[in-house]
Short mmCIF file of C-alpha atoms in Angstrom, two decimals:
data_model
loop_
_atom_site.label_atom_id
_atom_site.label_comp_id
_atom_site.label_asym_id
_atom_site.label_seq_id
_atom_site.Cartn_x
_atom_site.Cartn_y
_atom_site.Cartn_z
CA MET A 1 28.92 -5.23 24.51
CA ALA A 2 30.90 -3.41 27.17
CA ASN A 3 30.74 -5.19 30.46
CA PRO A 4 32.05 -2.97 33.30
CA ALA A 5 33.29 -6.03 35.26
CA ILE A 6 35.80 -6.78 32.54
CA SER A 7 38.19 -3.92 31.86
CA ALA A 8 37.40 -3.25 28.23
CA SER A 9 40.17 -2.54 25.80
CA PRO A 10 40.08 0.92 24.20
CA ALA A 11 39.15 -0.66 20.88
CA ALA A 12 36.21 -2.50 22.43
CA ARG A 13 35.07 0.67 24.16
CA ARG A 14 35.26 2.63 20.91
CA TYR A 15 33.24 -0.09 19.22
CA SER A 16 30.48 -0.06 21.80
CA LEU A 17 30.34 3.74 21.60
CA TRP A 18 30.02 3.41 17.83
CA LEU A 19 27.17 0.95 18.24
CA LYS A 20 25.36 3.45 20.46
CA THR A 21 25.92 6.68 18.52
CA GLY A 22 26.43 5.36 15.00
CA PRO A 23 22.82 5.07 13.84
CA ALA A 24 21.85 8.59 14.94
CA ALA A 25 25.05 10.19 13.64
CA LEU A 26 24.99 8.49 10.27
CA GLY A 27 21.22 9.00 9.95
CA THR A 28 21.66 12.74 10.46
CA LEU A 29 24.53 12.68 7.99
CA GLY A 30 22.24 11.00 5.47
CA PHE A 31 19.67 13.78 5.79
CA LEU A 32 22.34 16.50 5.58
CA GLY A 33 23.88 14.84 2.54
CA PHE A 34 20.50 14.76 0.85
CA LEU A 35 19.96 18.48 1.56
CA GLY A 36 23.48 19.28 0.32
CA LEU A 37 22.88 17.38 -2.90
CA TRP A 38 19.59 19.21 -3.37
CA GLN A 39 21.29 22.58 -2.76
CA MET A 40 24.01 21.75 -5.29
CA VAL A 41 21.54 20.67 -7.94
CA SER A 42 19.79 24.05 -7.74
CA THR A 43 22.93 26.24 -7.29
CA PHE A 44 24.70 24.80 -10.29
CA GLY A 45 21.50 24.90 -12.30
CA ILE A 46 21.56 21.19 -13.14
CA VAL A 47 17.78 21.40 -12.93
CA ASP A 48 15.96 24.65 -13.69
CA PRO A 49 15.58 26.41 -10.28
CA ARG A 50 12.03 27.33 -11.26
CA HIS A 51 11.31 23.60 -11.25
CA MET A 52 13.49 22.68 -8.30
CA PRO A 53 13.93 25.62 -5.91
CA PRO A 54 16.78 25.51 -3.33
CA PRO A 55 15.99 23.95 0.07
CA ALA A 56 16.08 27.34 1.82
CA ALA A 57 13.22 28.69 -0.32
CA VAL A 58 11.18 25.54 0.27
CA PHE A 59 11.69 25.52 4.04
CA GLU A 60 10.87 29.22 4.21
CA ARG A 61 7.59 28.47 2.49
CA PHE A 62 7.07 25.42 4.68
CA ALA A 63 7.42 27.54 7.82
CA ALA A 64 5.31 30.37 6.41
CA ASN A 65 2.46 27.94 5.75
CA PHE A 66 1.90 27.56 9.48
CA ALA A 67 0.73 31.16 9.67
CA TYR A 68 -1.97 30.72 7.02
CA THR A 69 -5.50 29.72 8.00
CA ASP A 70 -6.01 28.12 4.57
CA PHE A 71 -3.19 25.69 5.22
CA TRP A 72 -4.65 24.54 8.53
CA VAL A 73 -8.14 24.29 7.05
CA ALA A 74 -6.80 22.14 4.20
CA THR A 75 -4.87 19.89 6.60
CA GLY A 76 -8.01 19.62 8.71
CA HIS A 77 -10.08 18.56 5.69
CA THR A 78 -7.59 15.87 4.74
CA LEU A 79 -7.35 14.55 8.29
CA ARG A 80 -11.12 14.54 8.72
CA ALA A 81 -11.61 12.45 5.59
CA TRP A 82 -8.79 10.17 6.74
CA LEU A 83 -10.21 9.67 10.22
CA LEU A 84 -13.82 9.17 9.16
CA GLY A 85 -12.75 6.80 6.39
CA VAL A 86 -10.61 4.67 8.70
CA LEU A 87 -13.26 4.58 11.46
CA ILE A 88 -16.18 3.68 9.19
CA SER A 89 -14.27 1.01 7.28
CA THR A 90 -12.95 -0.50 10.51
CA ALA A 91 -16.43 -0.70 12.02
CA ALA A 92 -17.92 -2.13 8.82
CA GLY A 93 -15.07 -4.57 8.28
CA LEU A 94 -15.27 -5.77 11.88
CA VAL A 95 -19.03 -6.34 11.82
CA VAL A 96 -19.11 -8.02 8.41
CA GLY A 97 -15.98 -10.01 9.20
CA VAL A 98 -17.38 -11.39 12.45
CA ILE A 99 -20.69 -12.30 10.77
CA ILE A 100 -19.00 -14.07 7.85
CA GLY A 101 -16.30 -15.61 10.01
CA SER A 102 -18.73 -17.16 12.47
CA SER A 103 -20.17 -19.48 9.81
CA ARG A 104 -18.14 -21.88 7.67
CA VAL A 105 -20.77 -21.87 4.96
CA LEU A 106 -20.58 -18.09 4.68
CA VAL A 107 -16.77 -18.12 4.60
CA ARG A 108 -16.79 -20.57 1.68
CA ALA A 109 -19.63 -18.90 -0.16
CA THR A 110 -18.17 -15.40 -0.01
CA HIS A 111 -14.56 -16.39 -0.73
CA SER A 112 -14.69 -16.02 -4.53
CA THR A 113 -16.59 -12.72 -4.36
CA ILE A 114 -14.17 -11.20 -1.85
CA GLU A 115 -11.13 -12.35 -3.79
CA PHE A 116 -12.56 -10.82 -6.93
CA LEU A 117 -13.66 -7.48 -5.47
CA ARG A 118 -10.59 -6.91 -3.32
CA PRO A 119 -7.90 -6.41 -5.99
CA ILE A 120 -10.01 -3.86 -7.89
CA PRO A 121 -8.03 -0.65 -7.41
CA ALA A 122 -10.12 1.81 -5.40
CA VAL A 123 -8.90 4.72 -7.53
CA ALA A 124 -10.67 3.17 -10.53
CA LEU A 125 -13.88 4.14 -8.76
CA ILE A 126 -12.92 7.83 -8.60
CA PRO A 127 -15.03 8.71 -11.69
CA ILE A 128 -18.19 7.21 -10.22
CA ALA A 129 -17.50 8.87 -6.85
CA ALA A 130 -17.03 12.21 -8.58
CA LEU A 131 -20.31 11.72 -10.42
CA LEU A 132 -22.24 10.73 -7.29
CA PHE A 133 -20.83 13.19 -4.76
CA GLY A 134 -18.96 15.87 -6.69
CA PRO A 135 -16.05 17.66 -5.03
CA ARG A 136 -17.23 16.90 -1.50
CA ILE A 137 -16.04 14.71 1.33
CA GLY A 138 -18.42 11.93 0.19
CA SER A 139 -16.15 11.21 -2.79
CA GLU A 140 -13.14 10.80 -0.55
CA LEU A 141 -15.02 8.63 1.92
CA MET A 142 -16.38 6.33 -0.79
CA ILE A 143 -12.91 5.64 -2.19
CA ILE A 144 -11.22 5.30 1.22
CA ILE A 145 -13.91 3.01 2.59
CA TYR A 146 -13.88 0.80 -0.50
CA ALA A 147 -10.13 0.27 -0.16
CA CYS A 148 -9.87 -0.03 3.63
CA PHE A 149 -12.97 -2.18 4.13
CA TRP A 150 -11.34 -5.12 2.31
CA ILE A 151 -8.08 -4.73 4.21
CA ILE A 152 -9.85 -4.88 7.59
CA LEU A 153 -12.29 -7.61 6.51
CA ILE A 154 -9.49 -9.92 5.36
CA GLN A 155 -7.55 -9.42 8.60
CA VAL A 156 -10.66 -10.11 10.71
CA LEU A 157 -11.30 -13.30 8.73
CA TYR A 158 -7.68 -14.41 9.24
CA GLY A 159 -8.00 -13.65 12.94
CA ILE A 160 -11.16 -15.70 13.33
CA ALA A 161 -9.63 -18.59 11.39
CA ASP A 162 -6.77 -18.46 13.89
CA LEU A 163 -9.07 -18.99 16.89
CA ASP A 164 -7.93 -21.81 19.16
CA LYS A 165 -10.53 -24.61 19.21
CA VAL A 166 -9.37 -25.82 22.62
CA ALA A 167 -9.65 -22.34 24.11
CA LEU A 168 -13.18 -21.97 22.72
CA ASP A 169 -14.21 -25.38 24.05
CA THR A 170 -12.68 -24.57 27.43
CA ALA A 171 -14.66 -21.34 27.53
CA ARG A 172 -17.84 -23.28 26.78
CA THR A 173 -17.04 -25.83 29.48
CA LEU A 174 -16.55 -22.99 31.94
CA ARG A 175 -20.09 -21.91 31.03
CA MET A 176 -19.01 -18.56 29.67
CA ASP A 177 -21.89 -16.87 27.89
CA PHE A 178 -21.52 -15.36 24.44
CA PRO A 179 -20.51 -11.81 25.52
CA GLN A 180 -17.90 -13.32 27.84
CA ARG A 181 -16.54 -15.55 25.09
CA VAL A 182 -16.29 -12.54 22.81
CA ARG A 183 -14.56 -10.53 25.51
CA TYR A 184 -12.08 -13.13 26.77
CA VAL A 185 -11.46 -15.48 23.84
CA ILE A 186 -12.45 -14.04 20.48
CA PHE A 187 -11.44 -10.42 20.97
CA PRO A 188 -7.88 -11.09 22.23
CA THR A 189 -7.22 -13.44 19.30
CA LEU A 190 -8.64 -10.97 16.84
CA LEU A 191 -6.90 -7.85 18.10
CA PRO A 192 -3.37 -8.41 16.72
CA PHE A 193 -4.80 -9.14 13.26
CA LEU A 194 -7.08 -6.13 13.46
CA MET A 195 -4.14 -3.90 14.43
CA THR A 196 -2.12 -5.06 11.43
CA GLY A 197 -5.07 -4.26 9.19
CA LEU A 198 -5.60 -0.91 10.85
CA ARG A 199 -1.99 0.14 10.34
CA LEU A 200 -2.11 -0.75 6.66
CA ALA A 201 -5.51 0.92 6.23
CA ALA A 202 -4.27 4.13 7.86
CA THR A 203 -1.46 4.50 5.29
CA VAL A 204 -3.66 3.62 2.33
CA ALA A 205 -6.39 6.02 3.50
CA LEU A 206 -3.98 8.99 3.51
CA ILE A 207 -2.76 8.23 -0.03
CA LEU A 208 -6.32 7.89 -1.28
CA ALA A 209 -7.55 11.04 0.48
CA ILE A 210 -4.85 13.07 -1.23
CA SER A 211 -5.38 11.37 -4.61
CA VAL A 212 -9.09 12.16 -4.61
CA GLU A 213 -8.39 15.76 -3.58
CA LEU A 214 -5.91 16.05 -6.44
CA ILE A 215 -8.17 14.62 -9.14
CA VAL A 216 -11.70 15.53 -8.10
CA GLY A 217 -10.78 18.77 -6.32
CA THR A 218 -12.28 18.12 -2.90
CA PRO A 219 -10.82 20.58 -0.36
CA GLY A 220 -7.62 19.38 1.34
CA LEU A 221 -3.86 19.15 0.93
CA GLY A 222 -4.16 17.43 -2.46
CA GLN A 223 -6.21 20.32 -3.79
CA GLU A 224 -3.71 22.83 -2.38
CA VAL A 225 -0.98 21.10 -4.36
CA ALA A 226 -3.10 21.26 -7.50
CA PHE A 227 -3.61 25.01 -6.87
CA ALA A 228 0.12 25.53 -6.32
CA GLN A 229 0.78 23.78 -9.60
CA ILE A 230 -1.70 25.98 -11.47
CA ASN A 231 -0.07 29.07 -9.89
CA GLY A 232 3.33 27.76 -10.96
CA SER A 233 4.67 28.11 -7.42
CA ALA A 234 7.30 25.36 -7.10
CA PRO A 235 8.33 26.17 -3.49
CA ALA A 236 4.69 25.79 -2.41
CA ILE A 237 4.46 22.35 -4.07
CA TYR A 238 7.65 21.13 -2.40
CA ALA A 239 6.61 22.56 0.98
CA LEU A 240 3.30 20.69 0.78
CA ILE A 241 5.12 17.48 -0.11
CA ILE A 242 7.25 17.82 3.01
CA THR A 243 4.10 18.52 5.03
CA SER A 244 2.42 15.40 3.67
CA GLY A 245 5.52 13.33 4.44
CA LEU A 246 5.50 14.54 8.04
CA LEU A 247 1.78 13.79 8.20
CA GLY A 248 2.50 10.28 6.93
CA ILE A 249 5.16 9.78 9.61
CA ALA A 250 2.85 11.15 12.29
CA ILE A 251 0.10 8.73 11.25
CA ASN A 252 2.58 5.84 11.21
CA SER A 253 3.86 6.62 14.71
CA LEU A 254 0.33 7.10 15.97
CA MET A 255 -0.68 3.66 14.70
CA ARG A 256 2.44 2.07 16.20
CA PHE A 257 1.67 3.77 19.50
CA VAL A 258 -1.92 2.52 19.49
CA GLU A 259 -0.68 -0.95 18.61
CA ARG A 260 1.82 -0.98 21.47
CA LYS A 261 -0.77 0.25 23.96
CA THR A 262 -3.51 -2.17 22.95
CA LEU A 263 -1.25 -5.19 22.46
CA PHE A 264 1.04 -4.67 25.46
CA TRP A 265 0.29 -8.27 26.51
CA HIS A 266 1.04 -9.83 23.13
CA GLU A 267 4.26 -11.66 22.20
CA SER A 268 5.07 -9.31 19.32
CA VAL A 269 5.26 -6.33 21.70
CA ARG A 270 6.58 -8.04 24.84
CA GLY A 271 9.35 -9.79 22.93
CA GLY A 272 10.77 -6.36 22.13
CA LYS A 273 10.39 -7.01 18.41
CA ALA A 274 8.22 -4.04 17.46
CA ALA A 275 6.27 -5.21 14.45
CA MET B 1 -16.21 -31.84 -0.81
CA THR B 2 -17.81 -32.79 -4.10
CA LEU B 3 -17.09 -30.84 -7.24
CA LEU B 4 -20.70 -29.70 -7.45
CA LYS B 5 -20.58 -28.21 -3.98
CA LYS B 6 -17.32 -26.48 -4.78
CA THR B 7 -18.64 -24.82 -7.93
CA GLY B 8 -21.78 -23.91 -6.02
CA TYR B 9 -19.75 -22.09 -3.39
CA PHE B 10 -17.54 -20.50 -6.02
CA LEU B 11 -20.27 -19.22 -8.35
CA GLY B 12 -23.23 -18.89 -5.97
CA ILE B 13 -22.93 -15.30 -4.80
CA PRO B 14 -21.45 -13.89 -8.04
CA LEU B 15 -24.38 -15.38 -10.00
CA LEU B 16 -26.90 -14.05 -7.49
CA LEU B 17 -25.40 -10.56 -7.74
CA LEU B 18 -25.44 -10.75 -11.53
CA ALA B 19 -29.08 -11.83 -11.50
CA ALA B 20 -30.03 -9.05 -9.10
CA TRP B 21 -28.28 -6.53 -11.34
CA THR B 22 -30.07 -7.80 -14.47
CA VAL B 23 -33.49 -7.85 -12.82
CA TYR B 24 -32.97 -4.40 -11.28
CA THR B 25 -31.92 -2.70 -14.52
CA SER B 26 -34.71 -4.34 -16.53
CA THR B 27 -37.44 -3.19 -14.14
CA ALA B 28 -36.17 0.22 -13.09
CA THR B 29 -34.01 2.78 -14.84
CA ASN B 30 -31.21 4.11 -12.70
CA PHE B 31 -29.15 6.80 -14.38
CA PHE B 32 -25.93 5.60 -12.77
CA ILE B 33 -26.26 1.87 -13.40
CA PRO B 34 -26.10 0.57 -16.98
CA GLU B 35 -27.65 -2.72 -18.09
CA PRO B 36 -25.26 -5.70 -18.13
CA ALA B 37 -25.71 -6.31 -21.86
CA LYS B 38 -25.04 -2.67 -22.72
CA LEU B 39 -21.98 -2.59 -20.47
CA MET B 40 -20.50 -5.72 -22.08
CA ASP B 41 -21.22 -4.33 -25.53
CA ARG B 42 -19.42 -1.06 -24.73
CA PHE B 43 -16.63 -2.91 -22.97
CA PHE B 44 -15.65 -4.87 -26.07
CA LYS B 45 -16.36 -2.04 -28.52
CA ILE B 46 -14.24 0.49 -26.62
CA TRP B 47 -11.28 -1.45 -25.32
CA PHE B 48 -10.84 -4.16 -27.93
CA SER B 49 -10.69 -1.95 -31.04
CA GLU B 50 -8.09 0.73 -31.90
CA ARG B 51 -7.90 1.71 -28.25
CA PHE B 52 -6.36 -1.62 -27.39
CA VAL B 53 -3.18 -0.55 -29.16
CA SER B 54 -3.36 3.18 -28.44
CA ASP B 55 -4.40 3.05 -24.76
CA VAL B 56 -4.59 -0.38 -23.15
CA LEU B 57 -1.12 -1.51 -24.23
CA PRO B 58 0.60 1.77 -23.23
CA SER B 59 -1.07 1.61 -19.80
CA LEU B 60 -0.01 -1.98 -19.27
CA SER B 61 3.54 -1.39 -20.47
CA ARG B 62 3.95 1.58 -18.11
CA LEU B 63 2.65 -0.55 -15.28
CA LEU B 64 4.94 -3.48 -16.02
CA ALA B 65 7.98 -1.30 -16.75
CA GLY B 66 7.48 0.51 -13.44
CA LEU B 67 7.03 -2.72 -11.54
CA GLY B 68 10.00 -4.43 -13.19
CA LEU B 69 12.32 -1.50 -12.47
CA SER B 70 11.11 -1.31 -8.85
CA ILE B 71 11.77 -5.00 -8.32
CA VAL B 72 15.30 -4.82 -9.76
CA ILE B 73 16.24 -1.60 -7.95
CA GLY B 74 14.50 -2.59 -4.72
CA ILE B 75 16.22 -5.97 -4.44
CA ALA B 76 19.67 -4.72 -5.55
CA VAL B 77 19.75 -1.66 -3.29
CA GLY B 78 17.97 -3.48 -0.47
CA ALA B 79 20.49 -6.34 -0.49
CA VAL B 80 23.44 -3.93 -0.30
CA ILE B 81 21.83 -1.80 2.42
CA GLY B 82 20.82 -4.84 4.40
CA TYR B 83 24.26 -6.40 4.13
CA VAL B 84 26.46 -3.40 4.99
CA ARG B 85 25.60 -1.94 8.35
CA TRP B 86 26.98 1.59 8.02
CA ILE B 87 25.18 2.12 4.73
CA ARG B 88 22.00 0.98 6.43
CA TRP B 89 22.48 3.46 9.25
CA LEU B 90 23.19 6.22 6.74
CA PHE B 91 20.06 5.76 4.63
CA GLU B 92 17.40 4.27 6.88
CA PRO B 93 15.97 7.51 8.42
CA LEU B 94 15.98 9.28 5.06
CA PHE B 95 14.20 6.37 3.39
CA GLU B 96 11.64 6.20 6.19
CA PHE B 97 10.78 9.83 5.55
CA ILE B 98 10.58 9.56 1.76
CA ARG B 99 8.46 6.45 2.07
CA ALA B 100 5.96 8.22 4.31
CA ILE B 101 5.13 10.74 1.58
CA PRO B 102 1.77 9.79 0.01
CA SER B 103 3.17 9.30 -3.49
CA THR B 104 0.33 10.75 -5.55
CA ILE B 105 1.21 14.20 -4.18
CA LEU B 106 4.45 13.94 -6.18
CA ILE B 107 2.62 14.05 -9.52
CA PRO B 108 2.75 17.89 -9.80
CA VAL B 109 6.50 17.90 -9.10
CA LEU B 110 7.24 15.19 -11.61
CA LEU B 111 5.16 17.12 -14.15
CA LEU B 112 7.45 20.11 -13.59
CA LEU B 113 10.65 18.09 -13.69
CA ILE B 114 9.88 15.59 -16.44
CA GLY B 115 6.70 16.70 -18.21
CA ILE B 116 3.66 14.76 -19.40
CA ASN B 117 5.11 11.58 -20.85
CA ASP B 118 5.71 7.91 -20.21
CA SER B 119 8.91 8.37 -18.23
CA MET B 120 7.10 10.63 -15.75
CA LYS B 121 4.54 7.90 -15.08
CA ILE B 122 7.13 5.17 -14.85
CA THR B 123 9.24 7.31 -12.50
CA LEU B 124 6.20 7.87 -10.30
CA ILE B 125 5.43 4.14 -10.18
CA VAL B 126 9.05 3.26 -9.39
CA PHE B 127 9.30 6.00 -6.81
CA SER B 128 6.47 4.55 -4.77
CA CYS B 129 6.73 0.81 -5.50
CA VAL B 130 10.41 0.55 -4.72
CA TRP B 131 9.96 1.18 -0.97
CA PRO B 132 7.96 -1.88 0.08
CA ILE B 133 10.36 -4.10 -1.89
CA LEU B 134 13.50 -2.33 -0.70
CA LEU B 135 12.59 -2.19 2.97
CA ASN B 136 11.34 -5.79 2.97
CA THR B 137 14.59 -6.90 1.34
CA VAL B 138 16.54 -5.07 4.03
CA ALA B 139 14.45 -6.72 6.76
CA GLY B 140 14.88 -10.13 5.12
CA VAL B 141 18.64 -9.77 4.71
CA THR B 142 19.24 -8.50 8.24
CA SER B 143 17.29 -11.35 9.81
CA ILE B 144 19.39 -14.14 8.29
CA ASP B 145 20.65 -16.66 10.83
CA GLU B 146 24.18 -15.72 11.90
CA VAL B 147 25.29 -19.35 12.03
CA LEU B 148 24.36 -19.73 8.38
CA GLN B 149 26.32 -16.59 7.54
CA ASN B 150 29.42 -17.78 9.35
CA THR B 151 29.12 -21.25 7.85
CA ALA B 152 29.02 -19.74 4.38
CA LYS B 153 32.14 -17.75 5.21
CA VAL B 154 33.97 -20.73 6.67
CA ILE B 155 33.35 -22.98 3.70
CA GLY B 156 34.84 -20.19 1.62
CA LEU B 157 31.93 -18.96 -0.47
CA THR B 158 32.83 -15.75 -2.28
CA LYS B 159 30.80 -12.61 -1.64
CA PHE B 160 28.91 -13.10 -4.86
CA ASP B 161 28.15 -16.75 -4.11
CA ARG B 162 26.98 -15.86 -0.63
CA MET B 163 24.56 -13.35 -2.17
CA ARG B 164 23.36 -15.85 -4.74
CA TYR B 165 23.05 -18.98 -2.59
CA LEU B 166 22.42 -17.66 0.91
CA VAL B 167 21.27 -14.05 1.21
CA LEU B 168 18.75 -13.77 -1.62
CA PRO B 169 17.07 -17.17 -1.09
CA ALA B 170 16.85 -16.57 2.67
CA ALA B 171 15.28 -13.17 2.14
CA SER B 172 12.96 -14.26 -0.67
CA PRO B 173 9.80 -14.83 1.42
CA GLN B 174 10.00 -11.26 2.66
CA ILE B 175 10.95 -9.92 -0.77
CA MET B 176 7.86 -11.59 -2.23
CA ALA B 177 5.71 -10.02 0.49
CA GLY B 178 7.13 -6.64 -0.51
CA ILE B 179 6.45 -7.22 -4.20
CA ARG B 180 2.89 -8.21 -3.36
CA GLN B 181 2.34 -4.89 -1.60
CA SER B 182 3.81 -2.94 -4.47
CA LEU B 183 1.54 -4.58 -7.06
CA ALA B 184 -1.47 -2.77 -5.64
CA VAL B 185 0.48 0.48 -5.30
CA ALA B 186 1.68 0.31 -8.92
CA LEU B 187 -1.85 -0.06 -10.23
CA ILE B 188 -3.09 2.86 -8.10
CA LEU B 189 -0.36 5.13 -9.41
CA MET B 190 -0.81 4.07 -13.01
CA VAL B 191 -4.49 5.01 -12.80
CA VAL B 192 -4.03 8.25 -10.85
CA SER B 193 -1.20 9.53 -13.03
CA GLU B 194 -3.28 8.86 -16.14
CA MET B 195 -6.33 10.52 -14.65
CA PHE B 196 -4.42 13.62 -13.58
CA ALA B 197 -2.04 14.19 -16.47
CA SER B 198 -2.26 12.17 -19.63
CA THR B 199 -3.60 12.10 -23.14
CA ASP B 200 -3.92 8.36 -23.39
CA GLY B 201 -4.33 5.29 -21.21
CA ILE B 202 -7.22 3.54 -19.49
CA GLY B 203 -7.31 6.00 -16.58
CA HIS B 204 -7.41 9.00 -18.91
CA TRP B 205 -10.39 7.70 -20.87
CA THR B 206 -12.29 6.55 -17.81
CA ILE B 207 -12.20 10.04 -16.31
CA ASN B 208 -12.87 11.53 -19.75
CA PHE B 209 -16.05 9.44 -20.12
CA GLN B 210 -17.10 10.60 -16.67
CA ASN B 211 -16.67 14.25 -17.71
CA ARG B 212 -18.85 13.56 -20.74
CA VAL B 213 -21.35 11.74 -18.50
CA ALA B 214 -21.05 8.60 -20.66
CA ILE B 215 -22.05 6.24 -17.88
CA ALA B 216 -21.77 2.83 -19.56
CA GLU B 217 -18.44 3.78 -21.14
CA MET B 218 -17.10 4.95 -17.78
CA TRP B 219 -18.13 1.68 -16.10
CA SER B 220 -16.42 -0.28 -18.88
CA GLY B 221 -13.14 1.45 -17.95
CA ILE B 222 -13.65 0.63 -14.27
CA LEU B 223 -14.40 -2.97 -15.24
CA LEU B 224 -11.20 -3.21 -17.28
CA LEU B 225 -9.12 -1.78 -14.41
CA GLY B 226 -10.74 -4.29 -12.07
CA ILE B 227 -9.93 -7.18 -14.41
CA ILE B 228 -6.31 -6.00 -14.62
CA GLY B 229 -6.11 -5.84 -10.82
CA VAL B 230 -7.53 -9.34 -10.40
CA THR B 231 -5.31 -10.82 -13.14
CA LEU B 232 -2.22 -9.23 -11.64
CA SER B 233 -2.94 -10.72 -8.23
CA VAL B 234 -3.75 -14.19 -9.64
CA VAL B 235 -0.58 -14.28 -11.76
CA PHE B 236 1.48 -13.16 -8.80
CA GLN B 237 0.04 -15.80 -6.49
CA TRP B 238 0.86 -18.49 -9.05
CA PHE B 239 4.40 -17.14 -9.31
CA GLN B 240 4.81 -16.95 -5.55
CA LYS B 241 3.67 -20.54 -5.12
CA ARG B 242 6.37 -21.68 -7.55
CA ILE B 243 9.20 -19.55 -6.22
CA LEU B 244 8.47 -20.14 -2.54
CA ALA B 245 7.48 -23.83 -2.84
CA TRP B 246 10.50 -24.80 -0.70
CA TYR B 247 9.51 -22.31 1.97
CA GLU B 248 5.89 -23.46 2.20
CA GLY B 249 7.12 -27.05 2.47
CA LEU B 250 9.51 -26.08 5.24
CA LYS B 251 6.78 -24.31 7.18
CA GLU B 252 4.44 -27.32 6.89
CA LYS B 253 7.15 -29.61 8.23
CA GLU B 254 7.85 -27.33 11.16
CA ASN B 255 4.16 -27.25 12.05
CA ASP B 256 3.94 -31.04 12.18
#
């Protein structure tokens, strides 16, 4: 890169400028190109505009949504199910994981059961959730917790398997009691694994919350989309899709932020390689 | 560990659960939990008769078609994007946004654009499964050792040969990780798309049985979907072990 001590040639300077501004410029260009393509598809009627309205109509609807109480209530419902689902499954996964992980017999005995139950797609349980809870938040929570519990549990088990025997023995030699060992040895080893699980669980939970709302009709963004479809309002459907995408990005950045803050001491963050 | 101990560990808890289930249903009647014998009876009667051809096979072929297309598209596009920097800069932010959309919300749009048919479901599966594979391929390709790259250039490998013998093998551990993620996603979307908008398929009938409050029949659908999920993950793990055997060996050596 440009080193001020050496008088850089114009070409080298241009190159370093390109390295700095290129990603942002081209990234913006990519978005604009996508919007342009979308506009063209609807202006030239390649796709029926009733099915694919022009971007302007969609963004108008997107902005208008912010003035409606219904929209905020629906977003609130989706986020509440998401948050409760992630919190409950994390707590449950952590407790069960630590109990199973602390005993080799338990790890071996539960292995086959966990490996069998884990790949069962949570959405397959939607019918039974609908039957048990109806169109209420319980349905969403049951599906989200079923999916996210396994994700967290597996990560906790990996984390415990990764515990350093020497560190544990050292802690014992230093006469640390159990709470201290948990605080200074087990927890720091576990945390990076837990964070990976949490990030994955957060994404999955949002997809599942919206799926359940769509199929069972629990209140939330998924249900709003189903309503928009019944009303035949294409701009409303597209606007909600953009909303959900932004929500997804917000959740992603939130999880990355939490990860950076809690793991500031860990190699993966200190090394500058954001995981 | 003796073989007996191993089987004990493997079957212990599953057998206990099965026994608890049998005892529970024979002593008490719970509306939501069918007896094991009844469930198995329904399971074979429903899914291994005409419905095997009219519903199970279509579901599976949609799933596999979607997955296959995602793998091909994901690796091809991912390799190009990872290899050419300006293309990567151009598409990365856009892809990050599209990927963040929870894909099931796209079902209503695809219904409008394509209609209720197989291609809508396959499109939906591809649209969501392609991202883990694509972005993992990009990450794998961009993290290739520069010395290796330059060596390949110096010994005069053509672009195609470099792809074939350097880039794709070097990125394959990460590509496999991406495919593994998309397996679960594909199954989710197959089920949801069939539940929301379909006239056939395992997902359609499972939700249909629920609407008719046919409890044992509904559970048989859930059981079948579970078996498909487990089979898919077992087959994939076997595949991964074969394809990445060299990589596992390398890792073991490094750890020595």
